[in-house]
Coordinates of C-alpha atoms in Angstrom, one line a residue:
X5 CA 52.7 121.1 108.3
X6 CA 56.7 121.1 107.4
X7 CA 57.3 118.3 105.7
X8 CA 61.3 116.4 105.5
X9 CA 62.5 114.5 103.1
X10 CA 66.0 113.2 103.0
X11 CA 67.8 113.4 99.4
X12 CA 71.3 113.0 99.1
X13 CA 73.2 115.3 97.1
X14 CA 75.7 114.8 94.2
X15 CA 78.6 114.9 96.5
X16 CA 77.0 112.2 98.5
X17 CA 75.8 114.3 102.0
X18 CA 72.4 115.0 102.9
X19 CA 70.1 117.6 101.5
X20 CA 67.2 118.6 103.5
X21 CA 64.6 120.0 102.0
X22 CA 61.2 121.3 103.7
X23 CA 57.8 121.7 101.9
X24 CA 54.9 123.9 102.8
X25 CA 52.4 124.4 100.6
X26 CA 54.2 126.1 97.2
X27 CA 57.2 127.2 99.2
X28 CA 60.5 125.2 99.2
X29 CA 63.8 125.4 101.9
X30 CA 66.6 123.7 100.7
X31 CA 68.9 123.7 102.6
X32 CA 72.8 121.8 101.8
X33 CA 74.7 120.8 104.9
X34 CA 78.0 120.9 102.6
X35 CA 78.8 122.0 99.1
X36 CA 82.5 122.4 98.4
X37 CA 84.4 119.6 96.8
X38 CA 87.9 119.8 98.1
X39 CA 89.5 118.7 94.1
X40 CA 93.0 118.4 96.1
X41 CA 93.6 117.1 99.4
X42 CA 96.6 114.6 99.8
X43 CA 97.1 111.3 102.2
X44 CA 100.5 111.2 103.7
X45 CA 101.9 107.4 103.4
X46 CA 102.7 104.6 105.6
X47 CA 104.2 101.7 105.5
X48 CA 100.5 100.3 105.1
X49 CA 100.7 101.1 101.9
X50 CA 103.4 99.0 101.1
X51 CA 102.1 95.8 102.7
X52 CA 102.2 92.3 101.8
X53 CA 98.9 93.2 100.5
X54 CA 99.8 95.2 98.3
X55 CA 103.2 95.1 97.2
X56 CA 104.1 92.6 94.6
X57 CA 106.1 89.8 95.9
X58 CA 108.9 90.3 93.4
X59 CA 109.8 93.4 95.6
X60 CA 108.9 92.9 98.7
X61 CA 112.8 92.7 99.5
X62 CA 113.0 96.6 98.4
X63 CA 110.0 97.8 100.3
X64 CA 110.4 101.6 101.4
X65 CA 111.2 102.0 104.7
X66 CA 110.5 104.9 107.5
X67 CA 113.8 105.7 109.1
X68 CA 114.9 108.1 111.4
X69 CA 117.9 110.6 111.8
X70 CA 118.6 113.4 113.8
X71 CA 114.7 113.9 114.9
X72 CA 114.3 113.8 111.5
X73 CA 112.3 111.5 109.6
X74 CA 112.8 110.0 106.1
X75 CA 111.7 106.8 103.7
X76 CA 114.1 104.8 102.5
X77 CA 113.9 103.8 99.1
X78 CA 116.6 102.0 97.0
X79 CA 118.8 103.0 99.6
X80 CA 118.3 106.8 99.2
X81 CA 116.7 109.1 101.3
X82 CA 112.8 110.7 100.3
X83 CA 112.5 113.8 101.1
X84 CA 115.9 115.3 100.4
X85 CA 115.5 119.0 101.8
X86 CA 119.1 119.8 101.6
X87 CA 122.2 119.8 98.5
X88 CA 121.2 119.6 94.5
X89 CA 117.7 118.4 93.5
X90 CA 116.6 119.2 96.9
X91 CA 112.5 118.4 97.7
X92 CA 110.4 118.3 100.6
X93 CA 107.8 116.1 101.0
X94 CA 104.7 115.9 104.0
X95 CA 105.4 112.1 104.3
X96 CA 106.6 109.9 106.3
X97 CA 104.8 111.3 108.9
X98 CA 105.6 109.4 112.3
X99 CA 108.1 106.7 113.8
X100 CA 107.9 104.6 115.9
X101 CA 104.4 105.8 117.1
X102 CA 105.7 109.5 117.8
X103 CA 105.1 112.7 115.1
X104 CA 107.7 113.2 113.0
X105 CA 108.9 117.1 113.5
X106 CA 107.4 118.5 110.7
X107 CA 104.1 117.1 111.9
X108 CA 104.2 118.9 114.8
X109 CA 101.4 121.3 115.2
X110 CA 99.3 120.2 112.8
X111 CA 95.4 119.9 112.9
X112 CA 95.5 116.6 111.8
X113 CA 96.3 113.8 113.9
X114 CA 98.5 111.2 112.2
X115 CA 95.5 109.1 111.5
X116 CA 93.9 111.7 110.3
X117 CA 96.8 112.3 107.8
X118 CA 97.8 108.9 106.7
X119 CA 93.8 107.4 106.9
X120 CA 94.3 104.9 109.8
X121 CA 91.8 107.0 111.2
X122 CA 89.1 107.7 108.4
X123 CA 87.0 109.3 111.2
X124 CA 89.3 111.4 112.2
X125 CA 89.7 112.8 108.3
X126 CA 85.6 113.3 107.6
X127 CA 85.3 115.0 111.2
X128 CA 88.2 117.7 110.1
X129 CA 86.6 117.4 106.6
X130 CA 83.2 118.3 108.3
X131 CA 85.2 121.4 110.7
X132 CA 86.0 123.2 107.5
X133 CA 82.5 122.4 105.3
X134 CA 84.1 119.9 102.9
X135 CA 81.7 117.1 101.1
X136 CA 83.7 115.5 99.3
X137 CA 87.5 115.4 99.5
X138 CA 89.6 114.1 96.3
X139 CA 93.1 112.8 97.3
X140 CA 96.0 112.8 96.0
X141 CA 99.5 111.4 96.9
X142 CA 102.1 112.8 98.4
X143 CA 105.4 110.5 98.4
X144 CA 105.2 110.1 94.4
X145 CA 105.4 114.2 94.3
X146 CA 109.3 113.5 94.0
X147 CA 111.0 111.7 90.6
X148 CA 112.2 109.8 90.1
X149 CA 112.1 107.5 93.9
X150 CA 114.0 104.6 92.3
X151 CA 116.1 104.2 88.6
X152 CA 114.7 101.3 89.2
X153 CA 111.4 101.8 86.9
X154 CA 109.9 98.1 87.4
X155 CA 110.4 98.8 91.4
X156 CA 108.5 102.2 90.7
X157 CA 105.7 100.6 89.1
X158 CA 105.8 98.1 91.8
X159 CA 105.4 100.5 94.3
X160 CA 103.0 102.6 92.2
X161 CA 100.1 99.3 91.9
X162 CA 101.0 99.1 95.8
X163 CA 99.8 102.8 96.5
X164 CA 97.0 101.9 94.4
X165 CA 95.4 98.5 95.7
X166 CA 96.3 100.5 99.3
X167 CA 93.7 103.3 98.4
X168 CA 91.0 101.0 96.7
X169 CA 91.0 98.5 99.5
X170 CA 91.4 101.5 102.1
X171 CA 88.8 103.6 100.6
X172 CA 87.3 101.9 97.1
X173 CA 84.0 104.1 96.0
X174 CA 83.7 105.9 99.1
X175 CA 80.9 108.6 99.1
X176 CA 83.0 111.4 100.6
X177 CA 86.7 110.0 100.0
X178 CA 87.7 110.1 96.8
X179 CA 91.2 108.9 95.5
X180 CA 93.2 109.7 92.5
X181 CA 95.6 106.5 91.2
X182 CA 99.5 106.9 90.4
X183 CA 101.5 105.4 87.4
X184 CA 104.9 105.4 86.1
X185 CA 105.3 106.7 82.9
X186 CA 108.3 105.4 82.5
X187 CA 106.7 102.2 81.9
X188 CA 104.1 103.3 79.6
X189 CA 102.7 100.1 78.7
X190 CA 102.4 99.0 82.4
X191 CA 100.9 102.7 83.0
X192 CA 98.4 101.4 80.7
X193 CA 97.7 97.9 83.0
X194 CA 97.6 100.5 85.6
X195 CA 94.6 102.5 84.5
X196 CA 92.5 99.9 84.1
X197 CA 93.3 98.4 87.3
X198 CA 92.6 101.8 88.9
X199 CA 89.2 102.4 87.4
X200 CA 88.2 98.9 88.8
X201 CA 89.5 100.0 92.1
X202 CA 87.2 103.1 92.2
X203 CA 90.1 105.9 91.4
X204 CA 88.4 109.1 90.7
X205 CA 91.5 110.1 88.5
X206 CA 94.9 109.2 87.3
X207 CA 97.4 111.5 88.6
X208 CA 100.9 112.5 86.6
X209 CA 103.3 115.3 87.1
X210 CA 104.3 117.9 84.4
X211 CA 106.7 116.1 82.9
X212 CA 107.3 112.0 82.7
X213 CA 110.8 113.0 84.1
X214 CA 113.2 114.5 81.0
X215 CA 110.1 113.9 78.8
X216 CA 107.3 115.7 77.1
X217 CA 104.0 114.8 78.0
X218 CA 103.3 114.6 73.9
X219 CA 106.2 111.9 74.0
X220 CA 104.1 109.5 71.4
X221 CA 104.9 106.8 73.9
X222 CA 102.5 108.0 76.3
X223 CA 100.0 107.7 73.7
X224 CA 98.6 104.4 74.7
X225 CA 98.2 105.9 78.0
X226 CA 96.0 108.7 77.3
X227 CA 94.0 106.4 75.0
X228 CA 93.6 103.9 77.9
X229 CA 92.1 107.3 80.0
X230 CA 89.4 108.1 77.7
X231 CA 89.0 104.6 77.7
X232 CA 87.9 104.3 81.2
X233 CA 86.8 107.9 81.2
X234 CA 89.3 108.9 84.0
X235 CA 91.0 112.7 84.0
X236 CA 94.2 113.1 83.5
X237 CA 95.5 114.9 86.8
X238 CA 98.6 117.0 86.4
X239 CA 99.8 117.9 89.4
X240 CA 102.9 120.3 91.0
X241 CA 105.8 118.1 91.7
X242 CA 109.7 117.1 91.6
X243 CA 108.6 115.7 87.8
X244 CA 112.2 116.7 85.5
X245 CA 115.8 115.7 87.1
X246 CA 117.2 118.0 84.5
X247 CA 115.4 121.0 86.1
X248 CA 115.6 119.7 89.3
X249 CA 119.5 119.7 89.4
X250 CA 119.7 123.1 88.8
X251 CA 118.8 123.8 92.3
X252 CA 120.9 123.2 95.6
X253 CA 118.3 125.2 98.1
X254 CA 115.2 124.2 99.1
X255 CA 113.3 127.5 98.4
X256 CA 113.7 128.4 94.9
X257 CA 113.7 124.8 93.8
X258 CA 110.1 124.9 95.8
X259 CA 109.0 127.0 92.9
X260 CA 110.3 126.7 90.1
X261 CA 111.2 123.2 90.0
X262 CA 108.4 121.9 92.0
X263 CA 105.4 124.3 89.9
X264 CA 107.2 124.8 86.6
X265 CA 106.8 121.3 85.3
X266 CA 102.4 121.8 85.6
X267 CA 102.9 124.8 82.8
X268 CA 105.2 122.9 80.9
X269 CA 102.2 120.0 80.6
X270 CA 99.9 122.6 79.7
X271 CA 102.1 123.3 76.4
X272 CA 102.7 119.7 75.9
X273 CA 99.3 118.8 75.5
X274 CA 98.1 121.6 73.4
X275 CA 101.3 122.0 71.4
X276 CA 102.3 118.5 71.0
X277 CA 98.9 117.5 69.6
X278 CA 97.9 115.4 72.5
X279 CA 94.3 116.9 72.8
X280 CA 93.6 116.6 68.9
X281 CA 94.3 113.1 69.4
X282 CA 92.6 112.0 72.1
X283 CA 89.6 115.1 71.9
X284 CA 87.6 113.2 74.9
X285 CA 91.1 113.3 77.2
X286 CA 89.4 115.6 80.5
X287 CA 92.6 117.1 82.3
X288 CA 93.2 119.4 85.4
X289 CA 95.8 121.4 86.4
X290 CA 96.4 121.2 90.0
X291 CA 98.0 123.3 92.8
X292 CA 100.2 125.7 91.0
X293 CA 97.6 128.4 91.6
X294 CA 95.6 129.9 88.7
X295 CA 98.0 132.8 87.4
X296 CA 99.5 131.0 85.4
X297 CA 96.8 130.7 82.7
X298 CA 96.8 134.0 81.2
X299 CA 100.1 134.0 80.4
X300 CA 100.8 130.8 79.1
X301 CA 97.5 131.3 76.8
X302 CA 98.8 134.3 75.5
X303 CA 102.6 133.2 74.8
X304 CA 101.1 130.3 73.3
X305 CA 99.1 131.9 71.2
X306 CA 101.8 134.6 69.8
X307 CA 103.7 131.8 68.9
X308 CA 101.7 129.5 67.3
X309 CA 100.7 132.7 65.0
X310 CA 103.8 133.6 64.4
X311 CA 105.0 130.3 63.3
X312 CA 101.9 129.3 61.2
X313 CA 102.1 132.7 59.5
X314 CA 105.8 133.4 59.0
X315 CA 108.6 130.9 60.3
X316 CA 106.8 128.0 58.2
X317 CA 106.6 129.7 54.8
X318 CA 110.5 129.5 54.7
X319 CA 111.1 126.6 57.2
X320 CA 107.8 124.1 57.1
X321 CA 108.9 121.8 59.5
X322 CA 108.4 124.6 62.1
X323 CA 104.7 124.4 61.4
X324 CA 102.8 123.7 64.9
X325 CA 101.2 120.4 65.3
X326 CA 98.1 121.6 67.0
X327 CA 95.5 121.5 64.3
X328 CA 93.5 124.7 66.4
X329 CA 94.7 128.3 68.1
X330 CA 94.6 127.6 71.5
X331 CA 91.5 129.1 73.0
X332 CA 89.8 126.7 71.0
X333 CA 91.1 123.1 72.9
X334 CA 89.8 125.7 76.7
X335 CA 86.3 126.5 75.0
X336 CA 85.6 122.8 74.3
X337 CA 85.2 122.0 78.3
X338 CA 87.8 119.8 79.4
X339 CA 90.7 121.9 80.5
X340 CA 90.3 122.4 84.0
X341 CA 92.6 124.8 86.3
X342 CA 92.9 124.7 89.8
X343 CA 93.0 128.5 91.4
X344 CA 94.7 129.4 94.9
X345 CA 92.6 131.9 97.5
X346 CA 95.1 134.1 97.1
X347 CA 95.2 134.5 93.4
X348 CA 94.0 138.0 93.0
X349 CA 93.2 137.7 89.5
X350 CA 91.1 135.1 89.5
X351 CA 88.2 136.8 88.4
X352 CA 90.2 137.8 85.2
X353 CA 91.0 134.0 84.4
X354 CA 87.4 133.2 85.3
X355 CA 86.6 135.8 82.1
X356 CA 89.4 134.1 80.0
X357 CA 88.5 130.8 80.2
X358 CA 84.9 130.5 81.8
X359 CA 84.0 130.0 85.5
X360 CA 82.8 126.4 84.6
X361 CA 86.4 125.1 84.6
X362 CA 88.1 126.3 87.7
X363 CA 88.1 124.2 90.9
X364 CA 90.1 124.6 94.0
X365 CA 91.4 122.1 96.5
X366 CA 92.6 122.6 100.3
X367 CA 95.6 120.9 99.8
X368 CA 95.2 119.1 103.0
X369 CA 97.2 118.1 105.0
X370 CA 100.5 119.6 104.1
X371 CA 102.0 122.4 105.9
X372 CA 101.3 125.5 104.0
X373 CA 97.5 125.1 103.7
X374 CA 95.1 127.8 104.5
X375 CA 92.4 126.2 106.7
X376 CA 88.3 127.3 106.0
X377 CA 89.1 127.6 102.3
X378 CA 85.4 128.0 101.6
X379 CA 84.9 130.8 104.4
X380 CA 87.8 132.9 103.0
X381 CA 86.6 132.4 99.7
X382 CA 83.0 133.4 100.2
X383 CA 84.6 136.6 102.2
X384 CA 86.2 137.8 98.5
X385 CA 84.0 140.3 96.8
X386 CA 85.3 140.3 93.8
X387 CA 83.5 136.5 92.6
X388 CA 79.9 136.2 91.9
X389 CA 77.5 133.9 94.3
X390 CA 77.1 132.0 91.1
X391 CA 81.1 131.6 90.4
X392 CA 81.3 130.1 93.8
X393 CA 79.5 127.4 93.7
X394 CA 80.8 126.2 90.6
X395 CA 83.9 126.4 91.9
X396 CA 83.4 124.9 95.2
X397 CA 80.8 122.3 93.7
X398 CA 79.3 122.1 89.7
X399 CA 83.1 122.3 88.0
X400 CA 84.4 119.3 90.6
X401 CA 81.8 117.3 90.2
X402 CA 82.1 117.4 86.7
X403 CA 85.8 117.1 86.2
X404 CA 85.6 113.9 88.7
X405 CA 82.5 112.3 87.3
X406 CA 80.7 113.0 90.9
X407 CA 77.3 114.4 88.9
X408 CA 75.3 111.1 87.7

C-alpha cells in the first residue's frame, strides 16, 4: 500500500511524500523562493496605527492629476517621471477606488498589489510556482522623500509596524524592513524593532544618499545586523541626489542612476573595510541583474594590487583598507547576488563566485517583470538541474534564514 505523510518543507508548503516498500516519491508542490517581490503602498501604511503621532500632520497623501497619480509628501510630488532627478515608481497604485494608469493591465489586482487582498497575492504566487515570496518596498526606492530626516524615519517605523502587523512571520510572505540612514542611531532602534516584528531583512540602497556605505557612522548599524542576524539588503534605487541630478530624462536615469548606486555598495563594503569589521554582516545584492559581478571583481582587484604594490611604497596613505584581495570576502559565503533571466552569462558568474550565492527574485509587481520566472529559467540549457534549485530554493533560504 502507498502510504502519505504530510511534511512541510523549508519554505513552509507541503511536501508529499509516498512510501512503498524501499522506494520513495517526493514530490514538492513549490520550490522557488521569489528573494524580490515588492508591495506597492497605501495609505494603510501610514495609519494612525502606525505613524507616530508627532507626524501625523505630514502624512503622505495619494493625489491625483491629469489621470495621473502621485503621493504627496512634504509637499512634493513621488514619483517625479519628468525634469532633473527624474524616478518612476509602481506606487501609489489607485485613487479613489479606480487603478491608477500605470496599473492598467496588470495581473495583479490592486489588492493583490498593495496586500489588502493577501489571497489574491498567494493565488498569483501559486499561478507562477512561487513558495515563498520576500518583499520589498517600493515607495522608499526614491531619496531622499523628505529633507526632513526625522519625518523619514517616521514614515520608515510606519512602513514597518504596517508590514509586521499586516503580515508578521508569515509562512509564505516574507517582508524586508526599511531605515533611514540618515539617522543612523535611530536606524539602529529600527533594526531591533524590525527583527521583533518578523522582518526577514533590512533593506538599504547603494548609497545612504551622498554617502558611502563604509561612512563609519553606519557602523553601529551594521553591528546592530549581525546583532539580530538580519542581511543587509542592497537594493537598485534613486539612493545619491548628486548622481541623480545629472539626469533630466526618465530612461537613462532608469539605469544608471537607479542601478549604479547597488555596484557602488559592492565597493563600499569591501573597500571601505565594512566586511572585516563586521565578518558575520550576510548581504545581497538585489535587482541590478548579475553582470555586474565580473567586472567589478576584476577592477577591484587590479586596483587594490596595484595600490598595495606600487602607489603605497611612495604615498602610504593610498594603502587599501581591506585587510584581504577580494575573492576572499565572496569565498567566505555571505555575499549574495541577485541574477536577471536574461543575464546570458550567468553561468560564468555562477563559476566566479559559486552557484551557492545567487538567487533571483520576480520583482513582482512592477511593470517590467517577466512572469513564470521559474518556467523560463528551467527552459535555459546552459544551468545545471543542480544550479537551479539552489537558485530558486537552497541560496534563498539561506540568505533569509528560511532553512531551520
Amino acid at each position: 500500500m502507498w502510504q502519505r505523510n504530510l511534511k512541510y518543507e523549508l519554505t513552509g508548503m507541503p511536501r508529499v511524500i509516498y512510501n512503498s516498500g524501499s522506494y520513495t516519491m517526493e514530490v514538492l508542490n513549490m520550490r522557488y523562493i521569489d528573494a524580490d517581490g515588492h508591495v506597492e503602498e497605501s495609505p494603510a501604511t501610514f495609519r494612525d496605527d502606525y505613524l507616530d503621532p508627532a507626524f501625523r500632520a505630514q502624512r503622505p497623501r495619494v493625489v491625483a492629476m491629469d489621470e495621473l497619480v502621485y503621493w504627496s509628501i512634504d509637499e512634493q510630488l513621488f514619483p517625479r517621471r519628468v525634469g532633473r532627478g527624474c524616478n518612476n515608481l509602481g506606487t501609489p497604485t489607485s485613487y479613489d477606488g479606480k487603478p491608477a494608469i500605470h496599473t492598467l493591465g496588470k495581473p495583479e489586482s490592486i489588492g493583490c498589489m498593495e496586500l489588502s487582498d493577501l489571497k489574491a497575492r498567494l493565488a498569483i504566487m501559486d499561478e507562477e510556482g512561487i513558495a515563498v515570496q520576500v518583499l520589498y518596498t517600493t515607495l522608499f526606492l526614491a531619496y531622499p522623500l523628505s529633507s526632513n530626516p526625522r519625518l523619514v524615519t517616521a514614515l520608515c517605523a510606519s512602513y514597518n509596524r504596517w508590514l509586521g502587523d499586516r503580515l508578521g512571520t508569515h509562512q509564505r510572505l516574507k517582508w524586508a524592513a526599511v531605515v533611514n540612514l540618515d539617522e543612523a542611531q535611530q536606524a539602529v532602534t529600527q533594526v531591533h524593532e524590525a527583527k521583533r516584528l518578523g522582518a526577514s531583512a533590512v533593506m538599504v540602497l547603494g548609497t545612504a544618499g551622498d554617502r558611502q556605505l563604509d561612512d563609519p557612522t553606519l557602523f553601529p548599524f551594521y553591528e546592530s545586523l549581525c546583532q539580530n542576524d538580519i542581511p543587509l539588503a542592497v537594493h537598485v534605487g534613486w539612493a545619491c541626489p548628486s548622481l541623480n541630478n545629472l539626469y533630466t530624462h526618465i530612461y537613462p536615469s532608469g539605469v544608471v542612476a537607479f542601478h549604479f548606486p547597488v555596484l557602488m555598495a559592492f565597493a563600499a563594503l569591501i573597500s571601505g573595510g565594512v566586511l572585516d569589521r563586521f565578518p558575520n554582516l550576510k548581504a545581497v545584492f538585489l535587482e541590478a541583474g548579475s553582470m555586474w559581478v565580473p567586472y567589478m571583481i576584476d577592477r577591484l582587484n587590479h586596483r587594490y594590487q596595484n595600490q598595495g604594490k606600487t602607489l603605497a611604497k611612495f604615498l602610504p596613505q593610498t594603502q587599501p583598507v581591506q585587510a584581504l584581495p577580494v575573492r576572499d570576502y565572496i569565498e567566505k559565503g555571505n555575499l549574495f547576488f541577485s541574477a536577471e533571466l536574461e543575464d546570458f552569462i550567468l553561468p560564468q558568474v555562477m563559476e566566479l563566485v559559486g552557484e551557492k550565492q545567487v538567487v533571483m527574485g520576480t520583482d513582482m509587481p512592477h511593470g517590467d517583470r517577466e512572469r513564470f520566472a521559474v518556467r523560463h529559467l528551467q527552459e535555459r540549457k546552459d544551468i545545471s538541474a543542480g544550479a537551479m534549485e539552489n537558485i530558486l530554493q537552497n541560496n534563498p533560504a539561506r540568505l533569509y534564514g528560511l532553512d531551520h
